Amino acid sequence: MNIKMVLLASAAAFAASTPVLAADAIVAAEPEPVEYVRVCDAYGTGYFYIPGTETCLKIEGYIRFQVNVGPTSDTNDSSWDAVTRGQVQFTAKSDTEYGPLTGVIVLQANADNATNQDTILDSAYLDVAGFRAGLFYSWWDDGLSGETDDIGSVVTLHNSIRYQYETGSFYAGISVDELEDGVYQGDFDPALDALVANDGPNNVGVAFGIGGTAGAFSYQITGGWDFDNEDGAIRAMGTAELGPGTLGLAVVYSSGPNSYYSTAEWAVAAEYAIKATDKLKITPGVQYYGNYIGGADPFATVPDSFDGAGDAWKAGLTVDYQIVDNFYAKASVQYLDPEDGDDVTTGYFRLQRSF
């Protein structure tokens, strides 16, 4: 046997005598537990559970681009003005022994241009068992579906406390409203050649709302009493499906200029919303005012009565077109002819995407 064979035999013997060792096992780290967002269908579509809680949250809003057309103003010497708005709403709901507890926050940002912008709290309130408290819109913000009717308050967003009882087809409620940014009756001061307010911004009012549906008919009766101005207003509205569209009628009466209604002593409005196609709606409307003093701005001083004011009438047309789901266009033109002033034509074109 030569030396080469001796070496090979020694190597084979060594390998046979050496125990075989298995490789170390690879241990994978356990994944961190992940809590996926769960859909909450207890309150309708769009809600999801906030992770780690039993509270359901819904996020919605819209983006709006609008071009307004009308008379010139002190701040804009053009007959048209483009504005953009972004609004987002957060709605939180959870079950309690008193029923669903609801909280709503609405944030709104408006831009007239790159530098002239404002962001506001458009609503913020809590609601449980029919009670609502916070900043929210009153029943006087409701109106007919077109843009012609002028039957609401100058300011309809108040810090309020409200109770509303409702069933599927009926509701009735009462609210106490802080009317700090409403209108105020004043006396004419010859030395200043202007109205001077009788009182400061400390208005409080009480309003009520009753409404419901009965088949193809819906109705609403709204009233309010302004304690500082010691005057009030009442309004009735109704709609009915008739032919290819919906007929809407409204009437409003005010005992004197106040924060609930100050445009005229009385007014009647009518419209007919024609559903031309599944995507196109055309709404002509008219309104007549008795003893018209005109729409006031927030914090405005108004006469203490409607005596001596002339009448006015208004006519307009609004067209709504749904381009695709959640995206629509709206165009509106309105003509107002007051007996004691110049006639005026206004309008706008709007594009809005909701989500």
mmCIF file of C-alpha atoms in Angstrom:
data_model
loop_
_atom_site.group_PDB
_atom_site.id
_atom_site.type_symbol
_atom_site.label_atom_id
_atom_site.label_comp_id
_atom_site.label_asym_id
_atom_site.label_seq_id
_atom_site.Cartn_x
_atom_site.Cartn_y
_atom_site.Cartn_z
ATOM 1 C CA MET A 1 0.000 0.000 0.000
ATOM 2 C CA ASN A 2 1.485 3.329 -0.970
ATOM 3 C CA ILE A 3 1.381 6.565 1.022
ATOM 4 C CA LYS A 4 -1.520 7.981 -0.998
ATOM 5 C CA MET A 5 -3.765 5.095 -0.123
ATOM 6 C CA VAL A 6 -2.854 5.376 3.551
ATOM 7 C CA LEU A 7 -3.921 9.024 3.663
ATOM 8 C CA LEU A 8 -7.261 8.360 1.982
ATOM 9 C CA ALA A 9 -8.049 5.501 4.322
ATOM 10 C CA SER A 10 -7.234 7.645 7.371
ATOM 11 C CA ALA A 11 -9.505 10.441 6.208
ATOM 12 C CA ALA A 12 -12.404 8.028 5.624
ATOM 13 C CA ALA A 13 -11.983 6.504 9.061
ATOM 14 C CA PHE A 14 -11.981 9.958 10.706
ATOM 15 C CA ALA A 15 -15.149 11.006 8.904
ATOM 16 C CA ALA A 16 -16.942 7.844 9.924
ATOM 17 C CA SER A 17 -16.061 8.350 13.569
ATOM 18 C CA THR A 18 -17.183 12.025 13.733
ATOM 19 C CA PRO A 19 -20.823 12.607 14.839
ATOM 20 C CA VAL A 20 -23.060 14.557 12.417
ATOM 21 C CA LEU A 21 -24.294 17.833 13.984
ATOM 22 C CA ALA A 22 -27.553 19.398 12.732
ATOM 23 C CA ALA A 23 -27.564 23.105 11.789
ATOM 24 C CA ASP A 24 -29.040 25.524 14.361
ATOM 25 C CA ALA A 25 -32.824 26.021 13.822
ATOM 26 C CA ILE A 26 -33.924 29.462 12.499
ATOM 27 C CA VAL A 27 -36.522 30.936 14.849
ATOM 28 C CA ALA A 28 -38.733 33.652 13.237
ATOM 29 C CA ALA A 29 -39.864 36.542 15.443
ATOM 30 C CA GLU A 30 -43.601 36.565 16.106
ATOM 31 C CA PRO A 31 -45.378 39.409 14.249
ATOM 32 C CA GLU A 32 -46.752 42.289 16.270
ATOM 33 C CA PRO A 33 -50.526 42.046 16.626
ATOM 34 C CA VAL A 34 -52.285 44.334 14.140
ATOM 35 C CA GLU A 35 -55.801 45.682 14.720
ATOM 36 C CA TYR A 36 -57.408 46.295 11.370
ATOM 37 C CA VAL A 37 -60.074 48.978 10.912
ATOM 38 C CA ARG A 38 -63.494 47.396 11.285
ATOM 39 C CA VAL A 39 -66.571 48.566 9.430
ATOM 40 C CA CYS A 40 -69.379 49.850 11.669
ATOM 41 C CA ASP A 41 -72.773 49.351 10.032
ATOM 42 C CA ALA A 42 -74.932 50.186 13.037
ATOM 43 C CA TYR A 43 -75.436 53.828 11.982
ATOM 44 C CA GLY A 44 -75.449 53.579 8.195
ATOM 45 C CA THR A 45 -72.766 53.556 5.535
ATOM 46 C CA GLY A 46 -69.358 55.182 5.885
ATOM 47 C CA TYR A 47 -68.731 54.506 9.589
ATOM 48 C CA PHE A 48 -65.761 52.559 11.002
ATOM 49 C CA TYR A 49 -64.677 51.724 14.537
ATOM 50 C CA ILE A 50 -61.916 53.873 15.987
ATOM 51 C CA PRO A 51 -59.238 51.229 16.787
ATOM 52 C CA GLY A 52 -59.327 50.140 20.404
ATOM 53 C CA THR A 53 -62.762 51.651 21.056
ATOM 54 C CA GLU A 54 -66.444 50.956 20.454
ATOM 55 C CA THR A 55 -66.942 54.438 18.964
ATOM 56 C CA CYS A 56 -67.898 54.679 15.293
ATOM 57 C CA LEU A 57 -66.490 57.499 13.167
ATOM 58 C CA LYS A 58 -67.508 58.865 9.778
ATOM 59 C CA ILE A 59 -65.487 61.361 7.726
ATOM 60 C CA GLU A 60 -67.145 63.218 4.867
ATOM 61 C CA GLY A 61 -67.036 66.586 3.148
ATOM 62 C CA TYR A 62 -66.843 68.425 -0.156
ATOM 63 C CA ILE A 63 -64.706 70.681 -2.346
ATOM 64 C CA ARG A 64 -66.520 73.543 -4.067
ATOM 65 C CA PHE A 65 -65.483 75.959 -6.804
ATOM 66 C CA GLN A 66 -67.914 78.789 -7.504
ATOM 67 C CA VAL A 67 -68.043 81.914 -9.645
ATOM 68 C CA ASN A 68 -70.461 84.590 -8.385
ATOM 69 C CA VAL A 69 -71.882 87.211 -10.747
ATOM 70 C CA GLY A 70 -73.578 90.391 -9.614
ATOM 71 C CA PRO A 71 -73.204 94.077 -8.809
ATOM 72 C CA THR A 72 -69.806 95.448 -7.810
ATOM 73 C CA SER A 73 -68.893 95.923 -4.155
ATOM 74 C CA ASP A 74 -66.509 98.124 -2.175
ATOM 75 C CA THR A 75 -63.982 95.281 -1.894
ATOM 76 C CA ASN A 76 -64.249 93.923 -5.434
ATOM 77 C CA ASP A 77 -64.710 96.204 -8.439
ATOM 78 C CA SER A 78 -65.387 93.269 -10.777
ATOM 79 C CA SER A 79 -68.868 92.036 -11.675
ATOM 80 C CA TRP A 80 -67.714 88.445 -11.052
ATOM 81 C CA ASP A 81 -65.744 86.755 -8.288
ATOM 82 C CA ALA A 82 -64.375 83.205 -8.032
ATOM 83 C CA VAL A 83 -64.273 81.510 -4.617
ATOM 84 C CA THR A 84 -63.198 78.060 -3.421
ATOM 85 C CA ARG A 85 -64.332 76.151 -0.347
ATOM 86 C CA GLY A 86 -63.183 72.999 1.376
ATOM 87 C CA GLN A 87 -65.300 71.422 4.120
ATOM 88 C CA VAL A 88 -64.765 68.303 6.217
ATOM 89 C CA GLN A 89 -67.165 66.783 8.757
ATOM 90 C CA PHE A 90 -66.361 64.315 11.525
ATOM 91 C CA THR A 91 -69.297 62.419 13.071
ATOM 92 C CA ALA A 92 -68.710 60.131 16.058
ATOM 93 C CA LYS A 93 -71.384 57.790 17.455
ATOM 94 C CA SER A 94 -71.477 55.260 20.269
ATOM 95 C CA ASP A 95 -74.220 53.380 22.113
ATOM 96 C CA THR A 96 -75.233 54.412 25.639
ATOM 97 C CA GLU A 97 -78.044 53.509 27.999
ATOM 98 C CA TYR A 98 -79.817 56.683 26.779
ATOM 99 C CA GLY A 99 -79.418 55.855 23.100
ATOM 100 C CA PRO A 100 -76.730 56.836 20.580
ATOM 101 C CA LEU A 101 -74.319 59.544 21.742
ATOM 102 C CA THR A 102 -73.391 61.722 18.770
ATOM 103 C CA GLY A 103 -70.651 64.300 18.370
ATOM 104 C CA VAL A 104 -70.201 66.388 15.214
ATOM 105 C CA ILE A 105 -67.392 68.728 14.164
ATOM 106 C CA VAL A 106 -67.538 70.600 10.835
ATOM 107 C CA LEU A 107 -64.523 72.606 9.674
ATOM 108 C CA GLN A 108 -64.797 74.936 6.685
ATOM 109 C CA ALA A 109 -62.133 76.901 4.817
ATOM 110 C CA ASN A 110 -63.032 79.587 2.251
ATOM 111 C CA ALA A 111 -60.607 81.223 -0.156
ATOM 112 C CA ASP A 112 -61.423 84.307 -2.231
ATOM 113 C CA ASN A 113 -57.804 84.303 -3.394
ATOM 114 C CA ALA A 114 -54.351 83.252 -2.173
ATOM 115 C CA THR A 115 -54.282 85.804 0.675
ATOM 116 C CA ASN A 116 -57.950 86.522 1.451
ATOM 117 C CA GLN A 117 -58.952 83.306 3.237
ATOM 118 C CA ASP A 118 -60.751 82.280 6.403
ATOM 119 C CA THR A 119 -61.216 79.025 8.278
ATOM 120 C CA ILE A 120 -64.244 78.664 10.547
ATOM 121 C CA LEU A 121 -65.898 76.179 12.859
ATOM 122 C CA ASP A 122 -69.069 75.621 10.874
ATOM 123 C CA SER A 123 -70.683 73.333 13.481
ATOM 124 C CA ALA A 124 -69.708 71.550 16.693
ATOM 125 C CA TYR A 125 -72.302 69.889 18.885
ATOM 126 C CA LEU A 126 -73.190 66.869 20.971
ATOM 127 C CA ASP A 127 -76.497 65.035 20.773
ATOM 128 C CA VAL A 128 -78.051 62.349 22.977
ATOM 129 C CA ALA A 129 -81.636 61.259 23.687
ATOM 130 C CA GLY A 130 -83.045 64.155 21.630
ATOM 131 C CA PHE A 131 -81.002 66.837 23.434
ATOM 132 C CA ARG A 132 -78.474 68.839 21.431
ATOM 133 C CA ALA A 133 -76.034 71.492 22.671
ATOM 134 C CA GLY A 134 -73.345 73.430 20.839
ATOM 135 C CA LEU A 135 -72.947 75.410 17.633
ATOM 136 C CA PHE A 136 -75.431 74.225 14.991
ATOM 137 C CA TYR A 137 -77.918 75.434 12.385
ATOM 138 C CA SER A 138 -81.477 76.245 13.408
ATOM 139 C CA TRP A 139 -84.689 75.218 11.666
ATOM 140 C CA TRP A 140 -84.655 78.687 10.072
ATOM 141 C CA ASP A 141 -81.780 77.514 7.867
ATOM 142 C CA ASP A 142 -84.139 75.130 6.042
ATOM 143 C CA GLY A 143 -85.718 76.253 2.812
ATOM 144 C CA LEU A 144 -87.080 75.147 -0.541
ATOM 145 C CA SER A 145 -84.725 73.207 -2.809
ATOM 146 C CA GLY A 146 -84.117 76.012 -5.332
ATOM 147 C CA GLU A 147 -82.128 79.214 -4.834
ATOM 148 C CA THR A 148 -84.924 81.770 -5.288
ATOM 149 C CA ASP A 149 -86.639 81.595 -1.883
ATOM 150 C CA ASP A 150 -85.538 84.122 0.762
ATOM 151 C CA ILE A 151 -87.433 82.950 3.850
ATOM 152 C CA GLY A 152 -84.707 82.382 6.447
ATOM 153 C CA SER A 153 -82.752 84.296 9.053
ATOM 154 C CA VAL A 154 -79.772 86.489 8.256
ATOM 155 C CA VAL A 155 -77.697 84.223 10.529
ATOM 156 C CA THR A 156 -78.909 80.667 11.153
ATOM 157 C CA LEU A 157 -75.850 79.264 12.984
ATOM 158 C CA HIS A 158 -76.140 79.746 16.753
ATOM 159 C CA ASN A 159 -74.843 78.477 20.056
ATOM 160 C CA SER A 160 -78.021 76.733 21.163
ATOM 161 C CA ILE A 161 -79.612 74.156 23.429
ATOM 162 C CA ARG A 162 -82.370 72.124 21.807
ATOM 163 C CA TYR A 163 -84.660 69.217 22.454
ATOM 164 C CA GLN A 164 -86.276 67.435 19.518
ATOM 165 C CA TYR A 165 -88.662 64.505 19.629
ATOM 166 C CA GLU A 166 -88.836 62.512 16.430
ATOM 167 C CA THR A 167 -90.224 59.366 14.891
ATOM 168 C CA GLY A 168 -89.769 58.094 11.376
ATOM 169 C CA SER A 169 -92.251 60.569 9.872
ATOM 170 C CA PHE A 170 -92.657 63.348 12.465
ATOM 171 C CA TYR A 171 -90.557 65.661 14.621
ATOM 172 C CA ALA A 172 -91.202 68.490 17.080
ATOM 173 C CA GLY A 173 -88.663 70.495 19.013
ATOM 174 C CA ILE A 174 -87.808 73.674 20.884
ATOM 175 C CA SER A 175 -84.501 75.540 21.210
ATOM 176 C CA VAL A 176 -82.953 78.413 23.129
ATOM 177 C CA ASP A 177 -80.632 80.379 20.823
ATOM 178 C CA GLU A 178 -77.919 82.932 21.504
ATOM 179 C CA LEU A 179 -78.464 85.621 18.834
ATOM 180 C CA GLU A 180 -75.331 87.721 19.332
ATOM 181 C CA ASP A 181 -74.720 88.189 15.612
ATOM 182 C CA GLY A 182 -78.327 88.829 14.631
ATOM 183 C CA VAL A 183 -79.987 92.113 13.658
ATOM 184 C CA TYR A 184 -80.927 94.924 16.058
ATOM 185 C CA GLN A 185 -83.710 97.458 15.864
ATOM 186 C CA GLY A 186 -82.627 101.086 15.955
ATOM 187 C CA ASP A 187 -83.889 104.644 15.866
ATOM 188 C CA PHE A 188 -83.001 107.157 13.182
ATOM 189 C CA ASP A 189 -80.535 109.799 14.437
ATOM 190 C CA PRO A 190 -80.802 112.984 12.286
ATOM 191 C CA ALA A 191 -77.402 114.212 13.474
ATOM 192 C CA LEU A 192 -75.708 111.041 12.233
ATOM 193 C CA ASP A 193 -78.141 110.521 9.355
ATOM 194 C CA ALA A 194 -78.190 106.842 10.283
ATOM 195 C CA LEU A 195 -79.928 104.231 12.388
ATOM 196 C CA VAL A 196 -78.578 103.844 15.920
ATOM 197 C CA ALA A 197 -79.118 100.496 17.652
ATOM 198 C CA ASN A 198 -81.326 100.472 20.720
ATOM 199 C CA ASP A 199 -79.368 97.628 22.295
ATOM 200 C CA GLY A 200 -76.061 95.799 22.003
ATOM 201 C CA PRO A 201 -75.317 92.251 20.910
ATOM 202 C CA ASN A 202 -76.966 90.383 23.775
ATOM 203 C CA ASN A 203 -79.869 88.787 21.981
ATOM 204 C CA VAL A 204 -81.538 85.594 23.177
ATOM 205 C CA GLY A 205 -84.318 83.846 21.317
ATOM 206 C CA VAL A 206 -86.588 80.826 21.552
ATOM 207 C CA ALA A 207 -87.518 78.878 18.437
ATOM 208 C CA PHE A 208 -89.629 75.833 17.660
ATOM 209 C CA GLY A 209 -89.874 73.459 14.742
ATOM 210 C CA ILE A 210 -92.569 70.964 13.743
ATOM 211 C CA GLY A 211 -92.390 68.864 10.607
ATOM 212 C CA GLY A 212 -92.821 65.529 8.958
ATOM 213 C CA THR A 213 -93.842 63.563 5.916
ATOM 214 C CA ALA A 214 -97.053 61.888 4.782
ATOM 215 C CA GLY A 215 -96.543 59.880 1.631
ATOM 216 C CA ALA A 216 -95.465 62.241 -1.149
ATOM 217 C CA PHE A 217 -96.146 65.336 1.011
ATOM 218 C CA SER A 218 -93.741 66.964 3.486
ATOM 219 C CA TYR A 219 -94.288 69.969 5.750
ATOM 220 C CA GLN A 220 -92.551 72.188 8.291
ATOM 221 C CA ILE A 221 -93.732 74.948 10.628
ATOM 222 C CA THR A 222 -91.033 77.106 12.247
ATOM 223 C CA GLY A 223 -91.346 79.979 14.701
ATOM 224 C CA GLY A 224 -89.060 82.166 16.768
ATOM 225 C CA TRP A 225 -89.237 85.012 19.305
ATOM 226 C CA ASP A 226 -86.380 87.497 19.663
ATOM 227 C CA PHE A 227 -86.488 88.771 23.254
ATOM 228 C CA ASP A 228 -84.235 91.828 22.815
ATOM 229 C CA ASN A 229 -86.073 93.115 19.747
ATOM 230 C CA GLU A 230 -89.383 91.986 21.269
ATOM 231 C CA ASP A 231 -90.596 90.685 17.918
ATOM 232 C CA GLY A 232 -90.924 87.283 16.323
ATOM 233 C CA ALA A 233 -91.623 85.418 13.107
ATOM 234 C CA ILE A 234 -93.414 82.291 11.941
ATOM 235 C CA ARG A 235 -93.052 80.312 8.726
ATOM 236 C CA ALA A 236 -94.803 77.378 7.037
ATOM 237 C CA MET A 237 -93.423 75.286 4.174
ATOM 238 C CA GLY A 238 -94.716 72.318 2.251
ATOM 239 C CA THR A 239 -93.696 70.199 -0.728
ATOM 240 C CA ALA A 240 -95.642 67.664 -2.772
ATOM 241 C CA GLU A 241 -94.651 65.378 -5.634
ATOM 242 C CA LEU A 242 -96.702 66.507 -8.604
ATOM 243 C CA GLY A 243 -96.234 65.301 -12.170
ATOM 244 C CA PRO A 244 -92.588 65.165 -13.270
ATOM 245 C CA GLY A 245 -91.353 67.199 -10.306
ATOM 246 C CA THR A 246 -91.927 68.535 -6.787
ATOM 247 C CA LEU A 247 -94.012 71.619 -6.007
ATOM 248 C CA GLY A 248 -92.854 73.712 -3.036
ATOM 249 C CA LEU A 249 -94.758 76.515 -1.283
ATOM 250 C CA ALA A 250 -93.788 78.725 1.676
ATOM 251 C CA VAL A 251 -95.163 81.685 3.592
ATOM 252 C CA VAL A 252 -93.506 83.735 6.340
ATOM 253 C CA TYR A 253 -94.717 86.557 8.626
ATOM 254 C CA SER A 254 -92.703 88.790 10.955
ATOM 255 C CA SER A 255 -94.212 91.093 13.594
ATOM 256 C CA GLY A 256 -91.186 93.384 13.249
ATOM 257 C CA PRO A 257 -87.557 93.164 12.128
ATOM 258 C CA ASN A 258 -85.813 90.585 14.310
ATOM 259 C CA SER A 259 -83.034 88.012 14.211
ATOM 260 C CA TYR A 260 -85.345 85.252 12.952
ATOM 261 C CA TYR A 261 -86.724 87.169 9.964
ATOM 262 C CA SER A 262 -86.032 90.764 8.972
ATOM 263 C CA THR A 263 -86.287 90.971 5.178
ATOM 264 C CA ALA A 264 -89.984 91.888 4.982
ATOM 265 C CA GLU A 265 -93.169 91.916 7.043
ATOM 266 C CA TRP A 266 -94.458 88.960 5.040
ATOM 267 C CA ALA A 267 -93.524 86.930 1.987
ATOM 268 C CA VAL A 268 -94.803 84.062 -0.126
ATOM 269 C CA ALA A 269 -92.590 81.806 -2.242
ATOM 270 C CA ALA A 270 -93.204 79.033 -4.772
ATOM 271 C CA GLU A 271 -91.028 76.747 -6.847
ATOM 272 C CA TYR A 272 -91.331 73.675 -9.028
ATOM 273 C CA ALA A 273 -88.350 71.301 -9.140
ATOM 274 C CA ILE A 274 -88.591 69.449 -12.452
ATOM 275 C CA LYS A 275 -86.662 66.182 -12.642
ATOM 276 C CA ALA A 276 -85.967 66.319 -16.368
ATOM 277 C CA THR A 277 -83.687 63.251 -16.335
ATOM 278 C CA ASP A 278 -81.978 61.088 -13.746
ATOM 279 C CA LYS A 279 -79.123 63.618 -13.715
ATOM 280 C CA LEU A 280 -80.804 66.932 -14.593
ATOM 281 C CA LYS A 281 -83.077 69.009 -12.348
ATOM 282 C CA ILE A 282 -84.525 72.401 -13.366
ATOM 283 C CA THR A 283 -86.123 74.598 -10.688
ATOM 284 C CA PRO A 284 -87.909 77.866 -11.513
ATOM 285 C CA GLY A 285 -89.063 79.911 -8.515
ATOM 286 C CA VAL A 286 -90.822 83.149 -7.576
ATOM 287 C CA GLN A 287 -91.291 85.156 -4.373
ATOM 288 C CA TYR A 288 -93.312 88.224 -3.384
ATOM 289 C CA TYR A 289 -92.460 90.437 -0.393
ATOM 290 C CA GLY A 290 -94.825 92.706 1.502
ATOM 291 C CA ASN A 291 -93.199 95.786 3.128
ATOM 292 C CA TYR A 292 -89.706 94.838 1.983
ATOM 293 C CA ILE A 293 -86.691 96.420 3.735
ATOM 294 C CA GLY A 294 -84.052 94.099 2.266
ATOM 295 C CA GLY A 295 -81.649 91.543 3.580
ATOM 296 C CA ALA A 296 -79.399 92.749 6.393
ATOM 297 C CA ASP A 297 -75.853 91.740 7.249
ATOM 298 C CA PRO A 298 -74.889 90.128 10.580
ATOM 299 C CA PHE A 299 -74.711 92.727 13.380
ATOM 300 C CA ALA A 300 -76.802 95.104 11.229
ATOM 301 C CA THR A 301 -79.094 97.783 12.644
ATOM 302 C CA VAL A 302 -82.587 97.747 11.124
ATOM 303 C CA PRO A 303 -85.723 99.922 11.527
ATOM 304 C CA ASP A 304 -88.019 99.119 14.437
ATOM 305 C CA SER A 305 -90.938 98.367 12.086
ATOM 306 C CA PHE A 306 -91.801 97.632 8.466
ATOM 307 C CA ASP A 307 -94.150 100.639 8.232
ATOM 308 C CA GLY A 308 -93.763 102.683 5.068
ATOM 309 C CA ALA A 309 -91.679 100.133 3.187
ATOM 310 C CA GLY A 310 -92.618 99.201 -0.369
ATOM 311 C CA ASP A 311 -93.164 95.737 -1.772
ATOM 312 C CA ALA A 312 -90.789 93.653 -3.914
ATOM 313 C CA TRP A 313 -90.796 90.577 -6.099
ATOM 314 C CA LYS A 314 -88.178 88.065 -7.154
ATOM 315 C CA ALA A 315 -87.885 85.409 -9.865
ATOM 316 C CA GLY A 316 -85.139 82.957 -10.662
ATOM 317 C CA LEU A 317 -84.011 79.709 -12.210
ATOM 318 C CA THR A 318 -81.663 77.030 -10.833
ATOM 319 C CA VAL A 319 -80.250 74.107 -12.820
ATOM 320 C CA ASP A 320 -78.562 71.094 -11.174
ATOM 321 C CA TYR A 321 -76.667 68.487 -13.197
ATOM 322 C CA GLN A 322 -74.947 65.394 -11.798
ATOM 323 C CA ILE A 323 -71.862 64.833 -13.933
ATOM 324 C CA VAL A 324 -70.872 61.560 -12.258
ATOM 325 C CA ASP A 325 -71.458 60.082 -8.805
ATOM 326 C CA ASN A 326 -70.487 62.605 -6.101
ATOM 327 C CA PHE A 327 -69.680 65.327 -8.666
ATOM 328 C CA TYR A 328 -72.227 67.865 -9.858
ATOM 329 C CA ALA A 329 -72.629 71.286 -11.434
ATOM 330 C CA LYS A 330 -75.138 73.976 -10.461
ATOM 331 C CA ALA A 331 -76.056 77.255 -12.165
ATOM 332 C CA SER A 332 -78.455 79.843 -10.767
ATOM 333 C CA VAL A 333 -79.687 83.276 -11.831
ATOM 334 C CA GLN A 334 -81.998 85.531 -9.763
ATOM 335 C CA TYR A 335 -83.764 88.827 -10.511
ATOM 336 C CA LEU A 336 -85.001 91.080 -7.681
ATOM 337 C CA ASP A 337 -87.178 94.172 -8.226
ATOM 338 C CA PRO A 338 -87.880 96.213 -5.044
ATOM 339 C CA GLU A 339 -90.386 99.061 -5.175
ATOM 340 C CA ASP A 340 -88.107 101.358 -3.154
ATOM 341 C CA GLY A 341 -84.820 100.521 -4.865
ATOM 342 C CA ASP A 342 -83.040 99.482 -8.028
ATOM 343 C CA ASP A 343 -83.592 96.096 -9.565
ATOM 344 C CA VAL A 344 -80.645 93.706 -9.444
ATOM 345 C CA THR A 345 -79.617 90.478 -11.180
ATOM 346 C CA THR A 346 -77.292 87.991 -9.475
ATOM 347 C CA GLY A 347 -76.157 84.461 -10.158
ATOM 348 C CA TYR A 348 -73.449 81.863 -9.820
ATOM 349 C CA PHE A 349 -71.938 78.756 -11.388
ATOM 350 C CA ARG A 350 -70.724 75.972 -9.097
ATOM 351 C CA LEU A 351 -68.764 72.741 -9.338
ATOM 352 C CA GLN A 352 -68.770 70.491 -6.268
ATOM 353 C CA ARG A 353 -67.199 67.135 -5.465
ATOM 354 C CA SER A 354 -68.527 65.374 -2.363
ATOM 355 C CA PHE A 355 -66.963 62.481 -0.492
#
